[in-house]
């Protein structure tokens, strides 16, 4: 994985069953100085190529033949937890995107994304950050946390025991689940932003979370935040 703050642009694998999408994304990224390490036309090939090429970021289409993007993400992150996955979809409130976030995907992009947004998203995720704004993640979770779940391992649901968190950390996780940024958390809790960042980092470590997007999923699935709740 490309370390945070590194000068080297992220290396990318593009996984999509549509050749035109792969070619278009490759042209966009390479024109902006981002290295496209390889391509894959289905989920099985995506996993194999990602493990072979060890890219920093995989652009993973949700719907592909032989193996869909959700299963490919599950298998890839189980083998290489340092890899970052951005899901590609045609509409934002896609329940498979929600399931992928619970598995550890770092965000999603619509396939009609602008070239500038695509390049910026890849660079952001390549540094280890999450692409999704917590408020967008919340919309996904509110729609799919309670029902219509995609079958899968209890990645976020396994965090039912939050006893390792301090009361303050539970408070921070709850507010993250409601979509608050670090600056908003600092204001709400009358803390410095540096202190908030420390709490967030400890929450990620204790619950083995990859980023804020997954933290929002955990907050809902453990009942800290309820759909429609404030």
mmCIF file of C-alpha atoms in Angstrom:
data_model
loop_
_atom_site.group_PDB
_atom_site.id
_atom_site.type_symbol
_atom_site.label_atom_id
_atom_site.label_comp_id
_atom_site.label_asym_id
_atom_site.label_seq_id
_atom_site.Cartn_x
_atom_site.Cartn_y
_atom_site.Cartn_z
ATOM 1 C CA UNK A 1 0.000 0.000 0.000
ATOM 2 C CA UNK A 2 1.127 3.510 -0.686
ATOM 3 C CA UNK A 3 1.924 5.105 2.702
ATOM 4 C CA UNK A 4 0.181 8.285 3.739
ATOM 5 C CA UNK A 5 2.061 11.344 2.585
ATOM 6 C CA UNK A 6 4.127 9.432 0.022
ATOM 7 C CA UNK A 7 5.084 11.232 -3.147
ATOM 8 C CA UNK A 8 4.633 8.198 -5.397
ATOM 9 C CA UNK A 9 1.216 8.111 -7.074
ATOM 10 C CA UNK A 10 -0.880 5.028 -6.270
ATOM 11 C CA UNK A 11 -0.740 1.957 -8.505
ATOM 12 C CA UNK A 12 -4.200 0.909 -9.656
ATOM 13 C CA UNK A 13 -5.903 -2.256 -10.895
ATOM 14 C CA UNK A 14 -9.112 -1.736 -12.898
ATOM 15 C CA UNK A 15 -11.631 -4.575 -12.617
ATOM 16 C CA UNK A 16 -14.691 -4.255 -14.867
ATOM 17 C CA UNK A 17 -16.287 -6.608 -17.368
ATOM 18 C CA UNK A 18 -16.823 -3.743 -19.852
ATOM 19 C CA UNK A 19 -13.714 -3.130 -21.920
ATOM 20 C CA UNK A 20 -14.778 0.431 -22.736
ATOM 21 C CA UNK A 21 -14.936 1.259 -19.030
ATOM 22 C CA UNK A 22 -11.479 -0.192 -18.436
ATOM 23 C CA UNK A 23 -9.973 1.623 -21.391
ATOM 24 C CA UNK A 24 -11.631 4.903 -20.461
ATOM 25 C CA UNK A 25 -10.513 4.756 -16.832
ATOM 26 C CA UNK A 26 -6.985 3.773 -17.871
ATOM 27 C CA UNK A 27 -6.718 6.763 -20.209
ATOM 28 C CA UNK A 28 -8.062 9.132 -17.554
ATOM 29 C CA UNK A 29 -5.704 7.910 -14.831
ATOM 30 C CA UNK A 30 -2.539 7.623 -16.888
ATOM 31 C CA UNK A 31 -3.103 11.103 -18.314
ATOM 32 C CA UNK A 32 -3.028 12.364 -14.727
ATOM 33 C CA UNK A 33 0.156 10.571 -13.740
ATOM 34 C CA UNK A 34 -1.447 7.586 -12.009
ATOM 35 C CA UNK A 35 0.037 4.175 -12.819
ATOM 36 C CA UNK A 36 -2.469 1.551 -13.982
ATOM 37 C CA UNK A 37 -0.737 -1.702 -13.079
ATOM 38 C CA UNK A 38 -3.273 -3.973 -14.758
ATOM 39 C CA UNK A 39 -6.858 -4.831 -15.678
ATOM 40 C CA UNK A 40 -9.323 -7.624 -14.957
ATOM 41 C CA UNK A 41 -12.525 -8.591 -16.752
ATOM 42 C CA UNK A 42 -14.197 -10.586 -13.954
ATOM 43 C CA UNK A 43 -14.026 -11.103 -10.196
ATOM 44 C CA UNK A 44 -11.802 -14.173 -10.241
ATOM 45 C CA UNK A 45 -9.284 -12.437 -12.446
ATOM 46 C CA UNK A 46 -9.473 -9.341 -10.239
ATOM 47 C CA UNK A 47 -8.462 -11.292 -7.137
ATOM 48 C CA UNK A 48 -5.673 -13.134 -8.946
ATOM 49 C CA UNK A 49 -4.268 -9.987 -10.561
ATOM 50 C CA UNK A 50 -4.501 -7.955 -7.355
ATOM 51 C CA UNK A 51 -2.557 -10.593 -5.429
ATOM 52 C CA UNK A 52 0.007 -10.840 -8.228
ATOM 53 C CA UNK A 53 0.468 -7.119 -8.877
ATOM 54 C CA UNK A 54 -0.160 -5.817 -5.310
ATOM 55 C CA UNK A 55 -1.696 -2.486 -6.397
ATOM 56 C CA UNK A 56 -2.444 0.233 -3.870
ATOM 57 C CA UNK A 57 -6.027 0.643 -5.105
ATOM 58 C CA UNK A 58 -8.456 -1.657 -6.937
ATOM 59 C CA UNK A 59 -11.355 -0.119 -8.854
ATOM 60 C CA UNK A 60 -13.847 -2.983 -8.481
ATOM 61 C CA UNK A 61 -17.069 -3.219 -10.465
ATOM 62 C CA UNK A 62 -19.874 -4.655 -8.348
ATOM 63 C CA UNK A 63 -21.488 -6.735 -11.086
ATOM 64 C CA UNK A 64 -19.102 -8.963 -13.019
ATOM 65 C CA UNK A 65 -19.299 -12.508 -14.425
ATOM 66 C CA UNK A 66 -17.799 -15.619 -12.793
ATOM 67 C CA UNK A 67 -17.449 -13.799 -9.463
ATOM 68 C CA UNK A 68 -19.094 -10.516 -8.524
ATOM 69 C CA UNK A 69 -17.237 -7.594 -7.037
ATOM 70 C CA UNK A 70 -18.572 -8.230 -3.545
ATOM 71 C CA UNK A 71 -17.151 -11.753 -3.356
ATOM 72 C CA UNK A 72 -13.948 -10.588 -5.029
ATOM 73 C CA UNK A 73 -13.573 -7.844 -2.411
ATOM 74 C CA UNK A 74 -14.210 -10.342 0.391
ATOM 75 C CA UNK A 75 -11.524 -12.713 -0.899
ATOM 76 C CA UNK A 76 -9.016 -10.009 -1.741
ATOM 77 C CA UNK A 77 -9.159 -8.205 1.599
ATOM 78 C CA UNK A 78 -8.947 -11.510 3.446
ATOM 79 C CA UNK A 79 -5.680 -12.225 1.621
ATOM 80 C CA UNK A 80 -4.321 -8.672 1.461
ATOM 81 C CA UNK A 81 -5.818 -6.385 4.131
ATOM 82 C CA UNK A 82 -3.557 -3.513 3.061
ATOM 83 C CA UNK A 83 -5.134 -3.237 -0.381
ATOM 84 C CA UNK A 84 -7.737 -0.497 -0.834
ATOM 85 C CA UNK A 85 -10.896 -1.185 -2.834
ATOM 86 C CA UNK A 86 -13.179 1.384 -4.457
ATOM 87 C CA UNK A 87 -16.467 -0.088 -5.651
ATOM 88 C CA UNK A 88 -17.828 0.937 -9.059
ATOM 89 C CA UNK A 89 -21.591 1.096 -9.409
ATOM 90 C CA UNK A 90 -24.287 2.692 -11.547
ATOM 91 C CA UNK A 91 -26.389 4.113 -8.690
ATOM 92 C CA UNK A 92 -25.431 5.395 -5.252
ATOM 93 C CA UNK A 93 -27.944 3.611 -3.002
ATOM 94 C CA UNK A 94 -26.792 0.149 -4.043
ATOM 95 C CA UNK A 95 -27.181 -2.427 -1.282
ATOM 96 C CA UNK A 96 -24.102 -4.276 -2.531
ATOM 97 C CA UNK A 97 -22.088 -1.120 -1.898
ATOM 98 C CA UNK A 98 -23.282 -1.238 1.708
ATOM 99 C CA UNK A 99 -22.208 -4.876 2.036
ATOM 100 C CA UNK A 100 -18.821 -4.043 0.507
ATOM 101 C CA UNK A 101 -18.318 -1.223 3.027
ATOM 102 C CA UNK A 102 -19.046 -3.644 5.850
ATOM 103 C CA UNK A 103 -16.374 -5.932 4.407
ATOM 104 C CA UNK A 104 -13.825 -3.120 4.355
ATOM 105 C CA UNK A 105 -14.113 -1.396 0.977
ATOM 106 C CA UNK A 106 -12.911 2.197 1.218
ATOM 107 C CA UNK A 107 -15.711 3.813 -0.757
ATOM 108 C CA UNK A 108 -17.557 3.820 -4.035
ATOM 109 C CA UNK A 109 -17.746 5.747 -7.285
ATOM 110 C CA UNK A 110 -20.511 6.027 -9.835
ATOM 111 C CA UNK A 111 -19.415 4.918 -13.289
ATOM 112 C CA UNK A 112 -20.269 8.322 -14.728
ATOM 113 C CA UNK A 113 -17.739 9.984 -12.414
ATOM 114 C CA UNK A 114 -15.890 12.961 -13.861
ATOM 115 C CA UNK A 115 -12.226 12.455 -14.788
ATOM 116 C CA UNK A 116 -11.124 14.912 -12.097
ATOM 117 C CA UNK A 117 -13.146 13.170 -9.397
ATOM 118 C CA UNK A 118 -11.887 9.739 -10.446
ATOM 119 C CA UNK A 119 -8.244 10.759 -10.206
ATOM 120 C CA UNK A 120 -8.774 12.608 -6.922
ATOM 121 C CA UNK A 121 -10.619 9.621 -5.415
ATOM 122 C CA UNK A 122 -7.860 7.190 -6.358
ATOM 123 C CA UNK A 123 -5.199 9.469 -4.889
ATOM 124 C CA UNK A 124 -7.202 9.946 -1.677
ATOM 125 C CA UNK A 125 -7.810 6.250 -1.107
ATOM 126 C CA UNK A 126 -4.211 5.519 -2.059
ATOM 127 C CA UNK A 127 -3.086 7.487 1.006
ATOM 128 C CA UNK A 128 -5.134 5.208 3.253
ATOM 129 C CA UNK A 129 -8.125 7.510 3.729
ATOM 130 C CA UNK A 130 -11.778 6.643 3.124
ATOM 131 C CA UNK A 131 -13.463 8.045 0.045
ATOM 132 C CA UNK A 132 -17.008 8.255 1.360
ATOM 133 C CA UNK A 133 -18.241 11.199 3.332
ATOM 134 C CA UNK A 134 -19.778 9.810 6.522
ATOM 135 C CA UNK A 135 -23.130 11.389 5.643
ATOM 136 C CA UNK A 136 -23.304 9.393 2.402
ATOM 137 C CA UNK A 137 -22.332 6.228 4.239
ATOM 138 C CA UNK A 138 -25.117 6.943 6.713
ATOM 139 C CA UNK A 139 -27.699 7.067 3.909
ATOM 140 C CA UNK A 140 -26.562 3.651 2.738
ATOM 141 C CA UNK A 141 -26.579 2.178 6.235
ATOM 142 C CA UNK A 142 -29.972 3.609 7.148
ATOM 143 C CA UNK A 143 -31.453 1.986 4.085
ATOM 144 C CA UNK A 144 -29.838 -1.442 4.377
ATOM 145 C CA UNK A 145 -28.700 -2.085 7.978
ATOM 146 C CA UNK A 146 -32.005 -3.408 9.265
ATOM 147 C CA UNK A 147 -33.208 -5.327 6.217
ATOM 148 C CA UNK A 148 -32.313 -6.549 2.763
ATOM 149 C CA UNK A 149 -28.855 -7.548 3.899
ATOM 150 C CA UNK A 150 -26.555 -9.350 1.504
ATOM 151 C CA UNK A 151 -25.463 -12.669 3.049
ATOM 152 C CA UNK A 152 -21.887 -12.670 4.228
ATOM 153 C CA UNK A 153 -19.550 -13.035 7.187
ATOM 154 C CA UNK A 154 -20.352 -10.915 10.234
ATOM 155 C CA UNK A 155 -17.495 -8.471 9.672
ATOM 156 C CA UNK A 156 -19.114 -5.431 11.267
ATOM 157 C CA UNK A 157 -21.685 -7.482 13.191
ATOM 158 C CA UNK A 158 -18.821 -9.179 15.027
ATOM 159 C CA UNK A 159 -18.270 -5.950 16.928
ATOM 160 C CA UNK A 160 -21.281 -6.541 19.174
ATOM 161 C CA UNK A 161 -19.053 -6.347 22.248
ATOM 162 C CA UNK A 162 -17.782 -2.780 22.535
ATOM 163 C CA UNK A 163 -16.430 -3.303 26.045
ATOM 164 C CA UNK A 164 -12.895 -2.446 24.943
ATOM 165 C CA UNK A 165 -13.939 1.153 24.265
ATOM 166 C CA UNK A 166 -13.904 3.814 26.952
ATOM 167 C CA UNK A 167 -17.094 5.840 27.538
ATOM 168 C CA UNK A 168 -15.554 8.745 25.615
ATOM 169 C CA UNK A 169 -14.615 6.471 22.705
ATOM 170 C CA UNK A 170 -18.161 5.114 22.605
ATOM 171 C CA UNK A 171 -19.395 8.699 22.460
ATOM 172 C CA UNK A 172 -17.018 9.502 19.604
ATOM 173 C CA UNK A 173 -18.016 6.366 17.664
ATOM 174 C CA UNK A 174 -21.698 7.203 18.106
ATOM 175 C CA UNK A 175 -21.195 10.708 16.748
ATOM 176 C CA UNK A 176 -19.104 9.388 13.853
ATOM 177 C CA UNK A 177 -22.030 7.104 13.071
ATOM 178 C CA UNK A 178 -24.241 10.177 12.858
ATOM 179 C CA UNK A 179 -21.932 11.643 10.227
ATOM 180 C CA UNK A 180 -19.877 14.149 12.226
ATOM 181 C CA UNK A 181 -16.425 15.137 10.967
ATOM 182 C CA UNK A 182 -13.445 15.517 13.300
ATOM 183 C CA UNK A 183 -13.994 19.272 13.464
ATOM 184 C CA UNK A 184 -17.682 18.771 14.307
ATOM 185 C CA UNK A 185 -16.771 16.158 16.927
ATOM 186 C CA UNK A 186 -14.324 18.573 18.527
ATOM 187 C CA UNK A 187 -17.002 21.265 18.731
ATOM 188 C CA UNK A 188 -19.702 18.912 20.052
ATOM 189 C CA UNK A 189 -17.464 17.384 22.735
ATOM 190 C CA UNK A 190 -15.504 20.552 23.584
ATOM 191 C CA UNK A 191 -12.224 18.876 22.714
ATOM 192 C CA UNK A 192 -9.293 19.835 20.528
ATOM 193 C CA UNK A 193 -9.256 18.342 17.057
ATOM 194 C CA UNK A 194 -5.963 16.624 17.896
ATOM 195 C CA UNK A 195 -7.609 14.887 20.863
ATOM 196 C CA UNK A 196 -10.510 13.790 18.660
ATOM 197 C CA UNK A 197 -8.060 12.322 16.140
ATOM 198 C CA UNK A 198 -6.422 10.354 18.948
ATOM 199 C CA UNK A 199 -9.782 8.932 20.045
ATOM 200 C CA UNK A 200 -10.668 8.024 16.462
ATOM 201 C CA UNK A 201 -7.325 6.274 15.941
ATOM 202 C CA UNK A 202 -7.807 4.246 19.140
ATOM 203 C CA UNK A 203 -11.320 3.228 18.077
ATOM 204 C CA UNK A 204 -10.003 2.029 14.720
ATOM 205 C CA UNK A 205 -7.271 0.015 16.447
ATOM 206 C CA UNK A 206 -9.513 -1.567 19.081
ATOM 207 C CA UNK A 207 -12.257 -2.553 16.627
ATOM 208 C CA UNK A 208 -9.899 -3.370 13.738
ATOM 209 C CA UNK A 209 -11.580 -0.810 11.469
ATOM 210 C CA UNK A 210 -10.042 0.423 8.244
ATOM 211 C CA UNK A 211 -11.579 3.891 8.051
ATOM 212 C CA UNK A 212 -14.520 6.152 8.956
ATOM 213 C CA UNK A 213 -16.833 4.585 6.410
ATOM 214 C CA UNK A 214 -16.585 1.230 8.145
ATOM 215 C CA UNK A 215 -16.927 2.948 11.533
ATOM 216 C CA UNK A 216 -20.345 4.283 10.462
ATOM 217 C CA UNK A 217 -21.428 0.753 9.537
ATOM 218 C CA UNK A 218 -20.278 -0.560 12.925
ATOM 219 C CA UNK A 219 -22.104 2.216 14.800
ATOM 220 C CA UNK A 220 -25.388 1.177 13.181
ATOM 221 C CA UNK A 221 -24.914 -2.557 13.303
ATOM 222 C CA UNK A 222 -24.059 -2.513 17.007
ATOM 223 C CA UNK A 223 -27.064 -0.316 17.826
ATOM 224 C CA UNK A 224 -25.109 2.752 18.893
ATOM 225 C CA UNK A 225 -27.028 4.623 16.208
ATOM 226 C CA UNK A 226 -30.446 3.644 14.875
ATOM 227 C CA UNK A 227 -31.903 4.449 11.446
ATOM 228 C CA UNK A 228 -33.632 7.799 11.688
ATOM 229 C CA UNK A 229 -32.181 8.413 15.134
ATOM 230 C CA UNK A 230 -30.462 11.604 16.201
#
